[in-house]
Short mmCIF file of C-alpha atoms in Angstrom, two decimals:
data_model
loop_
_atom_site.label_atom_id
_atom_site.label_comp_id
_atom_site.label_asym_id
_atom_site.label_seq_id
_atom_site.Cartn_x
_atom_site.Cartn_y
_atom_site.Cartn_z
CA UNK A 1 184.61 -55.30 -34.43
CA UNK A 2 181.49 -53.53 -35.35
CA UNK A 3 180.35 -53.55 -38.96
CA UNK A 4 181.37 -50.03 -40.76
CA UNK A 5 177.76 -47.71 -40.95
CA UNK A 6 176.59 -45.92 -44.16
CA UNK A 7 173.81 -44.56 -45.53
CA UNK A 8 170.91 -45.65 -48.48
CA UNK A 9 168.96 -42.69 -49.69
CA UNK A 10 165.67 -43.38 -51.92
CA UNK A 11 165.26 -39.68 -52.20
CA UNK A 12 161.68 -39.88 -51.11
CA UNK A 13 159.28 -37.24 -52.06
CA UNK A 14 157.62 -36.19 -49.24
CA UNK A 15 153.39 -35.02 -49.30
CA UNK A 16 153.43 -31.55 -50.12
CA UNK A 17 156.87 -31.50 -51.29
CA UNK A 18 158.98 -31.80 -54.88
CA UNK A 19 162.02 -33.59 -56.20
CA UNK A 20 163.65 -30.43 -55.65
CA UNK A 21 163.17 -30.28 -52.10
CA UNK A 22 164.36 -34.02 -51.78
CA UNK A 23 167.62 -32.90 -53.49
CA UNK A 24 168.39 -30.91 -51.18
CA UNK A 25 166.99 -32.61 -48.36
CA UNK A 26 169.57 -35.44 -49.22
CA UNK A 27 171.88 -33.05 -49.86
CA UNK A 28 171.87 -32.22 -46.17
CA UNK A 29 171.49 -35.51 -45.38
CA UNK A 30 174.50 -36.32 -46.66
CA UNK A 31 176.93 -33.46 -45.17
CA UNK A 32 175.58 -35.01 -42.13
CA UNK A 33 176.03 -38.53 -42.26
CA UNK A 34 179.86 -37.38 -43.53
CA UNK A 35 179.80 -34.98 -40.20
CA UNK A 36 178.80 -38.41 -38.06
CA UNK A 37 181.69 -40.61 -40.00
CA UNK A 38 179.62 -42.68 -42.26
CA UNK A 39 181.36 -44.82 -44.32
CA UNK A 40 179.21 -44.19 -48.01
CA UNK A 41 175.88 -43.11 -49.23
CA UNK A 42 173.85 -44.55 -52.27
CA UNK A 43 171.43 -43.41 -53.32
CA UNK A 44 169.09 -46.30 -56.00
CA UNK A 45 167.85 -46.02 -59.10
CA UNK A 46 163.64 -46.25 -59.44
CA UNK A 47 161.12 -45.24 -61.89
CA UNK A 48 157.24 -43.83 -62.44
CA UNK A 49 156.85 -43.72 -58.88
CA UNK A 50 155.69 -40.61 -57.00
CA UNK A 51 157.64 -40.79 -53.63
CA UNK A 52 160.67 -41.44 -54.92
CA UNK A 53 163.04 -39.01 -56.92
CA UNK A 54 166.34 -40.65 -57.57
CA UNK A 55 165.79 -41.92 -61.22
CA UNK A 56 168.49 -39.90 -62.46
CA UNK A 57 170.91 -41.66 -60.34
CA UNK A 58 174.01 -41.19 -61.62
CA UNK A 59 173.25 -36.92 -61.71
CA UNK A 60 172.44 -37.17 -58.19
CA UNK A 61 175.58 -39.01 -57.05
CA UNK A 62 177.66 -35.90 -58.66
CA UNK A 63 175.21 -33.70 -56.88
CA UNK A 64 175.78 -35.24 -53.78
CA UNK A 65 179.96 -35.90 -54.40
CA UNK A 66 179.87 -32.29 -55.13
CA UNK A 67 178.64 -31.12 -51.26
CA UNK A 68 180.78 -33.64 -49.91
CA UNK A 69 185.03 -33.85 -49.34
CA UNK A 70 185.35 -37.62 -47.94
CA UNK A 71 182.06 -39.61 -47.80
CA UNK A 72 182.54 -42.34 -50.43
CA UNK A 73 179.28 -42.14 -53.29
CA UNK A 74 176.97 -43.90 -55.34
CA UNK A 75 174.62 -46.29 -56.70
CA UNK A 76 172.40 -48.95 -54.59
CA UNK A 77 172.08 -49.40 -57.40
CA UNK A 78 172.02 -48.71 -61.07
CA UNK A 79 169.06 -51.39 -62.99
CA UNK A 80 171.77 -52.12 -65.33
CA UNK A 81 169.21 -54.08 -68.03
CA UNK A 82 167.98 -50.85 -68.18
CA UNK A 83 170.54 -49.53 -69.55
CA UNK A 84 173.75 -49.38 -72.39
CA UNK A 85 177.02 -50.42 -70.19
CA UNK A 86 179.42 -48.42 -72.01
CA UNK A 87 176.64 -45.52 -70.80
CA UNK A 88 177.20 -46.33 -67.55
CA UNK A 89 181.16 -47.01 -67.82
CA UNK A 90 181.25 -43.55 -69.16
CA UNK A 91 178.54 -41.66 -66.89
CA UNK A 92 180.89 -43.28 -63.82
CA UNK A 93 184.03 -42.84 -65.31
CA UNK A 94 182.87 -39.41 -65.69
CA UNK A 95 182.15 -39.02 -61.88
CA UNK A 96 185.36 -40.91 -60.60
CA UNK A 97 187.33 -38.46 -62.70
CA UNK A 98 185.24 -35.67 -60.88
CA UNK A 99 185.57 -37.03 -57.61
CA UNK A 100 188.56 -39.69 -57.37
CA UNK A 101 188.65 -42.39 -55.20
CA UNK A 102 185.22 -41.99 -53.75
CA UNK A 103 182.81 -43.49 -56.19
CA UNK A 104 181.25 -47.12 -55.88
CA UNK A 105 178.82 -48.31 -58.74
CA UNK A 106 176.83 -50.44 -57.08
CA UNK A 107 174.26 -53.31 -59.97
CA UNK A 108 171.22 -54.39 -59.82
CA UNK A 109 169.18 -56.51 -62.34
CA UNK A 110 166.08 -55.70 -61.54
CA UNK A 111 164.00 -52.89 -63.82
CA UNK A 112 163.63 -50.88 -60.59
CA UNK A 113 159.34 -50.61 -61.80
CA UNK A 114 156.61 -52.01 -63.44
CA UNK A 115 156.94 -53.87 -66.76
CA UNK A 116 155.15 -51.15 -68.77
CA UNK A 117 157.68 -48.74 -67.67
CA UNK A 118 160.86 -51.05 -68.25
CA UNK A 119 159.28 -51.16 -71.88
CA UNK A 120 159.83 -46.85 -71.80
CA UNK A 121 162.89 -47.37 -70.84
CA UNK A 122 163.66 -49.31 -74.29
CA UNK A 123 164.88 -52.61 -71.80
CA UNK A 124 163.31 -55.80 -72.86
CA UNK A 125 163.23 -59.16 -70.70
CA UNK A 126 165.98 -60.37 -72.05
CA UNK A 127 167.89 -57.90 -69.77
CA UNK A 128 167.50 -59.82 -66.70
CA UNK A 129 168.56 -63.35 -68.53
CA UNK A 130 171.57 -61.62 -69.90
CA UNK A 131 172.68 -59.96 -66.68
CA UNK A 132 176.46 -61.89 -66.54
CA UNK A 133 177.01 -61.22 -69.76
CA UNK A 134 176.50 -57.07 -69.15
CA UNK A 135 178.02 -57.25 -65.87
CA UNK A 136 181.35 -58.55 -67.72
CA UNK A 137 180.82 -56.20 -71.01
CA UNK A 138 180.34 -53.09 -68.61
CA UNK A 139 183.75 -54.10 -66.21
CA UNK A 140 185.71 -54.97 -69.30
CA UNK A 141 185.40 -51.05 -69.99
CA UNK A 142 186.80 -50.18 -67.14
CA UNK A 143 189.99 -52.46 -68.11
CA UNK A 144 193.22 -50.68 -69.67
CA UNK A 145 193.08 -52.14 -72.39
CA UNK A 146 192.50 -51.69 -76.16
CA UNK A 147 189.58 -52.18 -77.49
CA UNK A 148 187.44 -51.34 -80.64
CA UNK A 149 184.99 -49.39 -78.43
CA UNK A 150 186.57 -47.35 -75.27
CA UNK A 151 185.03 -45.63 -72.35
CA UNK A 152 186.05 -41.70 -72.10
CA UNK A 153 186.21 -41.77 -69.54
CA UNK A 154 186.43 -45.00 -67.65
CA UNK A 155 189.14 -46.94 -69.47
CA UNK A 156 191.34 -47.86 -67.14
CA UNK A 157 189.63 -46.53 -63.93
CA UNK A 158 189.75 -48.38 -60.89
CA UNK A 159 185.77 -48.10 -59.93
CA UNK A 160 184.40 -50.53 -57.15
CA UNK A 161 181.77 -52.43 -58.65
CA UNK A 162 179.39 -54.27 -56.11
CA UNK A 163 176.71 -56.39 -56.94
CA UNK A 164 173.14 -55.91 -55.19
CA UNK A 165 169.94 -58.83 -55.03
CA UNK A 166 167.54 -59.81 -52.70
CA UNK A 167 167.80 -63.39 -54.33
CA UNK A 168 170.01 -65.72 -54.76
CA UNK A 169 171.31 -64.85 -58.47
CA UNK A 170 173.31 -62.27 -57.36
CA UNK A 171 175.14 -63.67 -54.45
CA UNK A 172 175.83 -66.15 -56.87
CA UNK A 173 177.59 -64.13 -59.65
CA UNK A 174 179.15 -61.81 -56.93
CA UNK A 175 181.15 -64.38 -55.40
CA UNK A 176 182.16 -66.26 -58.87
CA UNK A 177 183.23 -63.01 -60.01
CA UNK A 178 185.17 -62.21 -56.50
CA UNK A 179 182.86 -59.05 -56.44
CA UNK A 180 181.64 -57.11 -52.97
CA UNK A 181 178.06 -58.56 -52.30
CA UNK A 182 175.07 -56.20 -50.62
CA UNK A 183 171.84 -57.68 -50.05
CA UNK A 184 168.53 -56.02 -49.77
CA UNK A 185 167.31 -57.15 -46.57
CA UNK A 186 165.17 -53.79 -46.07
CA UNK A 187 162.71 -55.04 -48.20
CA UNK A 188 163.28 -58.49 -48.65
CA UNK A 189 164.34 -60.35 -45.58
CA UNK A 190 163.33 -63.95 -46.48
CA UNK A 191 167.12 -65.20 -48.34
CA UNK A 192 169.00 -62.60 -46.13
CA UNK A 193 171.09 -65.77 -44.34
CA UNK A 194 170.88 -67.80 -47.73
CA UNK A 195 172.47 -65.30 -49.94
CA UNK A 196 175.00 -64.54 -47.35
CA UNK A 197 175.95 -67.66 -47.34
CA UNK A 198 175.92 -68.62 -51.14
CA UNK A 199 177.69 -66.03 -51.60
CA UNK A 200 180.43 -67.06 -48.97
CA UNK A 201 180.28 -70.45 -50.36
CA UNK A 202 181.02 -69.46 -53.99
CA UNK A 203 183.56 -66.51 -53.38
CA UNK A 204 186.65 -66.78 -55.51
CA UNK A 205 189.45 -64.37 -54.91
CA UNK A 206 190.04 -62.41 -57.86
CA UNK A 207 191.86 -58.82 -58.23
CA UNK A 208 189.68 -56.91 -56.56
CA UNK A 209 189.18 -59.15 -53.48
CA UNK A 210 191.10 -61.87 -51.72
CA UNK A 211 187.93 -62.00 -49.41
CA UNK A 212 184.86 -61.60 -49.82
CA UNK A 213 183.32 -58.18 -48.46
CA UNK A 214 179.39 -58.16 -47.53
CA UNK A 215 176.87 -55.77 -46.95
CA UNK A 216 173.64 -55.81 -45.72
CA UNK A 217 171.09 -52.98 -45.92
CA UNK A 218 168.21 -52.90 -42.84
CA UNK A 219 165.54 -50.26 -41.82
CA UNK A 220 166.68 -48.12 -38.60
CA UNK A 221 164.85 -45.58 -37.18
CA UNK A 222 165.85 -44.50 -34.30
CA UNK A 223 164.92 -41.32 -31.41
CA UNK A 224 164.93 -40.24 -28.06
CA UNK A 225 162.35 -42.70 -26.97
CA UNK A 226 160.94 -45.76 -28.31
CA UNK A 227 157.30 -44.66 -28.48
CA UNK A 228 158.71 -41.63 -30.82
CA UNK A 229 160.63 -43.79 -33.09
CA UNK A 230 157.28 -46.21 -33.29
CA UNK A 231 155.98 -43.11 -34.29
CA UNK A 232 158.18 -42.00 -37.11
CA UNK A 233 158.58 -45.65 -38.56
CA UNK A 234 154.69 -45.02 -39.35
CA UNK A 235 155.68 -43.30 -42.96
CA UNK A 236 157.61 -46.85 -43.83
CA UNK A 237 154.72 -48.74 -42.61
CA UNK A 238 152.18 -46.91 -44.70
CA UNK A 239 154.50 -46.65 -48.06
CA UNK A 240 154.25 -50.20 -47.61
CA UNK A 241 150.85 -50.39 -46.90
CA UNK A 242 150.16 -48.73 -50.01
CA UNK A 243 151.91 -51.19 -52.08
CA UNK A 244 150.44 -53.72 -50.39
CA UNK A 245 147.24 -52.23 -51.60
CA UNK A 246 148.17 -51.15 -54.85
CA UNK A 247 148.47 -47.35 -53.92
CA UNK A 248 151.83 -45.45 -54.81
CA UNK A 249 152.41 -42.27 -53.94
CA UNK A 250 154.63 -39.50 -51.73
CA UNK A 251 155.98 -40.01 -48.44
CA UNK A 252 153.11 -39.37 -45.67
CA UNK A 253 153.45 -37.66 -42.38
CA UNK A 254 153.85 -40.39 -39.73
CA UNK A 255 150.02 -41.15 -37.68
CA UNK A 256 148.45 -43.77 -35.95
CA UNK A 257 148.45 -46.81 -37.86
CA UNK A 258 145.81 -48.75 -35.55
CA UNK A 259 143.75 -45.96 -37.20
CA UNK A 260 144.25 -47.45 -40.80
CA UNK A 261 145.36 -51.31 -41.16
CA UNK A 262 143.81 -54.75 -40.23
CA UNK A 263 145.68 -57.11 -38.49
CA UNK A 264 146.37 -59.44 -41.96
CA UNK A 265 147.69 -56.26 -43.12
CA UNK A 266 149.75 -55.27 -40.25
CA UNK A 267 151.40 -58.69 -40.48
CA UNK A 268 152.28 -58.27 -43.96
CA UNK A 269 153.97 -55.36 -44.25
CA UNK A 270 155.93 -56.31 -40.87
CA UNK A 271 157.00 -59.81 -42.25
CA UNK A 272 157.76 -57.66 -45.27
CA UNK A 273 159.64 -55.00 -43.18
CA UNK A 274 161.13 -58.00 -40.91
CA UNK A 275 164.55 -56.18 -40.61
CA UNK A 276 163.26 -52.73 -39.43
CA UNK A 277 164.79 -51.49 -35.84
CA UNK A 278 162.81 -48.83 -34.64
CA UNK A 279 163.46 -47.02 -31.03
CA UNK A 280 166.14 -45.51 -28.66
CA UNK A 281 169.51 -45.58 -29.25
CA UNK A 282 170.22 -48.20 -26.57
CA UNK A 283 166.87 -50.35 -28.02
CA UNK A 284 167.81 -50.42 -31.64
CA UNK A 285 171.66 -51.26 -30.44
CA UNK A 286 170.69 -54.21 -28.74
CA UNK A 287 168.20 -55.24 -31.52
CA UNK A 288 170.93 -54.85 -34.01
CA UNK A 289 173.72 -56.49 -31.76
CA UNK A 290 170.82 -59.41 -32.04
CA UNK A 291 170.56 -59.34 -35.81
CA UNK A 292 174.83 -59.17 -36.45
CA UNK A 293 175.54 -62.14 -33.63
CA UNK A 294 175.16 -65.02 -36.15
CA UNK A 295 175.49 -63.52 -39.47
CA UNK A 296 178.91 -62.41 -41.08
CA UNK A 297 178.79 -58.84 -42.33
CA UNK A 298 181.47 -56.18 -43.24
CA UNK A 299 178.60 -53.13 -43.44
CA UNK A 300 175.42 -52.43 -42.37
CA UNK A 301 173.70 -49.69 -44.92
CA UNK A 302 170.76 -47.98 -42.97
CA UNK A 303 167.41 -47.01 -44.44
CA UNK A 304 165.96 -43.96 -42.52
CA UNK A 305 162.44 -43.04 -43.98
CA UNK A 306 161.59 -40.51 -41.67
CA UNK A 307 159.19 -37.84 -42.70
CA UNK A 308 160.71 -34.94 -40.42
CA UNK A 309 164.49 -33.93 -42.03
CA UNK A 310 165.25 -32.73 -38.76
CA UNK A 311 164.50 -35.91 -37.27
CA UNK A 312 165.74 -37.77 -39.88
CA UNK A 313 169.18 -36.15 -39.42
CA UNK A 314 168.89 -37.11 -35.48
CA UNK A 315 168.44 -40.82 -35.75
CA UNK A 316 171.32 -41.15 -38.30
CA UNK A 317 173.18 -38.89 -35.39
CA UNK A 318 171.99 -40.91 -32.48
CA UNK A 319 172.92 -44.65 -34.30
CA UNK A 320 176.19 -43.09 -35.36
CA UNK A 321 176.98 -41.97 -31.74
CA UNK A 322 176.22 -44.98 -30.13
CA UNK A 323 177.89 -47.36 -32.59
CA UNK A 324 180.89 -45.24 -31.93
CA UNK A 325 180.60 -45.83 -27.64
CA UNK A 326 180.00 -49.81 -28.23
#
């Protein structure tokens, strides 16, 4: 059996747009990818950075539950250093009482920025060292049972908590704890099979799972030709680019990259953006039936950076259609 298909959403800003236009750009997004039969859609916590809008994560999932009937919801993920955990016990209690039985609260442990901006945000580096020890103060609210401090709401709630990495930490502490694993592979593609299988390795069944449950998150962008989807993957190649060369900003229309990288940089960002399938339906099937033949995955959580909503919509249409005829 094919993997189950869902969504990650960075909210990007495009050039000559505003957060409020990605809002509701995702907010289409989303009715969509529910329309095609996606299985969830997260959307991830970031901070001080131009091009991307969804720093107010947990308001955006209820923004997003609220345009939605069956799509499951939430967080790839919340920075939880970053924050108090009986905060975010309460902020997702809050939305599974909203919106039951469709909300995942997905961890990180990364500040999701720089380190000056992890300072504004009041989290110190301690955060990161300490990361178990939240992970297991923020579940235990979720518990029914009494306690000198409760979460209203979120006592007793039965909220899927998955951890996220694109290290080794993580897989880890996600199969110790008998947690759902997803691994960041659209960025970081360098510990994909590692983690995958430390995590395997570790698992230990606990009341949430009696297997573990893995999830991998890749770069698709996919059209009606593979020249066209080349095309489109442009804006991921040059957000890249830009961090390569120190330069954050919005989203940019796709263009010619031949025009603006050297071939050291060109092989940087693509080792960087390894996992990225870019082209016809039938092309980026067969790339991806590649990437799932030796690796052991329950989801595959797509990345579509594509500049054009329109188009954007399309290749989430066009994977979802052939995933269904396979």
């Amino acid at each position: 059996m094919l993997p189950k298909l869902s969504v990650l959403d960075l909210a990007p800003v495009l050039e000559g747009g505003t957060p409020a236009d990605s809002f509701q750009n995702s907010r289409e997004l989303i009715q969509a990818a529910e329309s095609y039969g996606y299985h969830r859609y997260w959307v991830a916590e970031h901070h001080n950075m131009q091009g991307i809008a969804s720093s107010a994560t947990a308001v955006l999932i209820g923004f997003l539950a609220a345009a939605t009937t069956t799509i499951r919801v939430g967080s790839g993920g919340i920075m939880l250093p970053n924050h108090s955990p009986l905060v975010v016990a309460e902020q997702f209690g809050t939305l599974e009482s909203m919106y039951p039985g469709r909300i995942d609260l997905g961890l990180g442990r990364a500040p999701g920025s720089d380190m000056l901006t992890a300072r504004a945000l009041r989290r110190d580096d301690r955060g990161a060292y300490e990361f178990d020890r939240l992970v297991d103060e923020l579940m235990g609210y979720f518990e029914n049972v009494e306690r000198p401090v409760i979460a209203v709401p979120g006592k007793g709630m039965d909220i899927p908590v998955w951890l996220l990495g694109s290290s080794l930490y993580s897989a880890q502490l996600a199969g110790r704890l008998g947690l759902p694993y997803s691994f960041a592979s659209h960025f970081a593609p360098d510990l994909l099979d590692d983690a995958l299988n430390t995590y395997r390795r570790n698992f230990t069944p606990s009341n949430v799972l009696e297997q573990p449950y893995a999830m991998v998150a890749i770069n698709a962008i996919v059209a009606d030709s593979d020249e066209e989807a080349e095309f489109l993957a442009s804006t991921l190649f040059q957000q890249f680019l830009g961090m390569i060369k120190g330069k954050r900003g919005k989203a940019l229309p796709p263009r010619d990259m031949s025009e603006i990288w050297s071939e050291h940089e060109k092989k940087a960002v693509m080792q960087q953006l390894k996992y990225t399938f870019f082209g016809s339906s039938e092309t980026v099937y067969g790339q991806l039936a590649e990437f799932m033949r030796h690796r052991e995955m329950d989801e595959l959580m797509v990345n579509s950076p594509i500049f054009d909503q329109k188009k954007r919509k399309k290749s989430f249409e066009l994977l979802s259609k052939v995933w269904k005829d396979s």
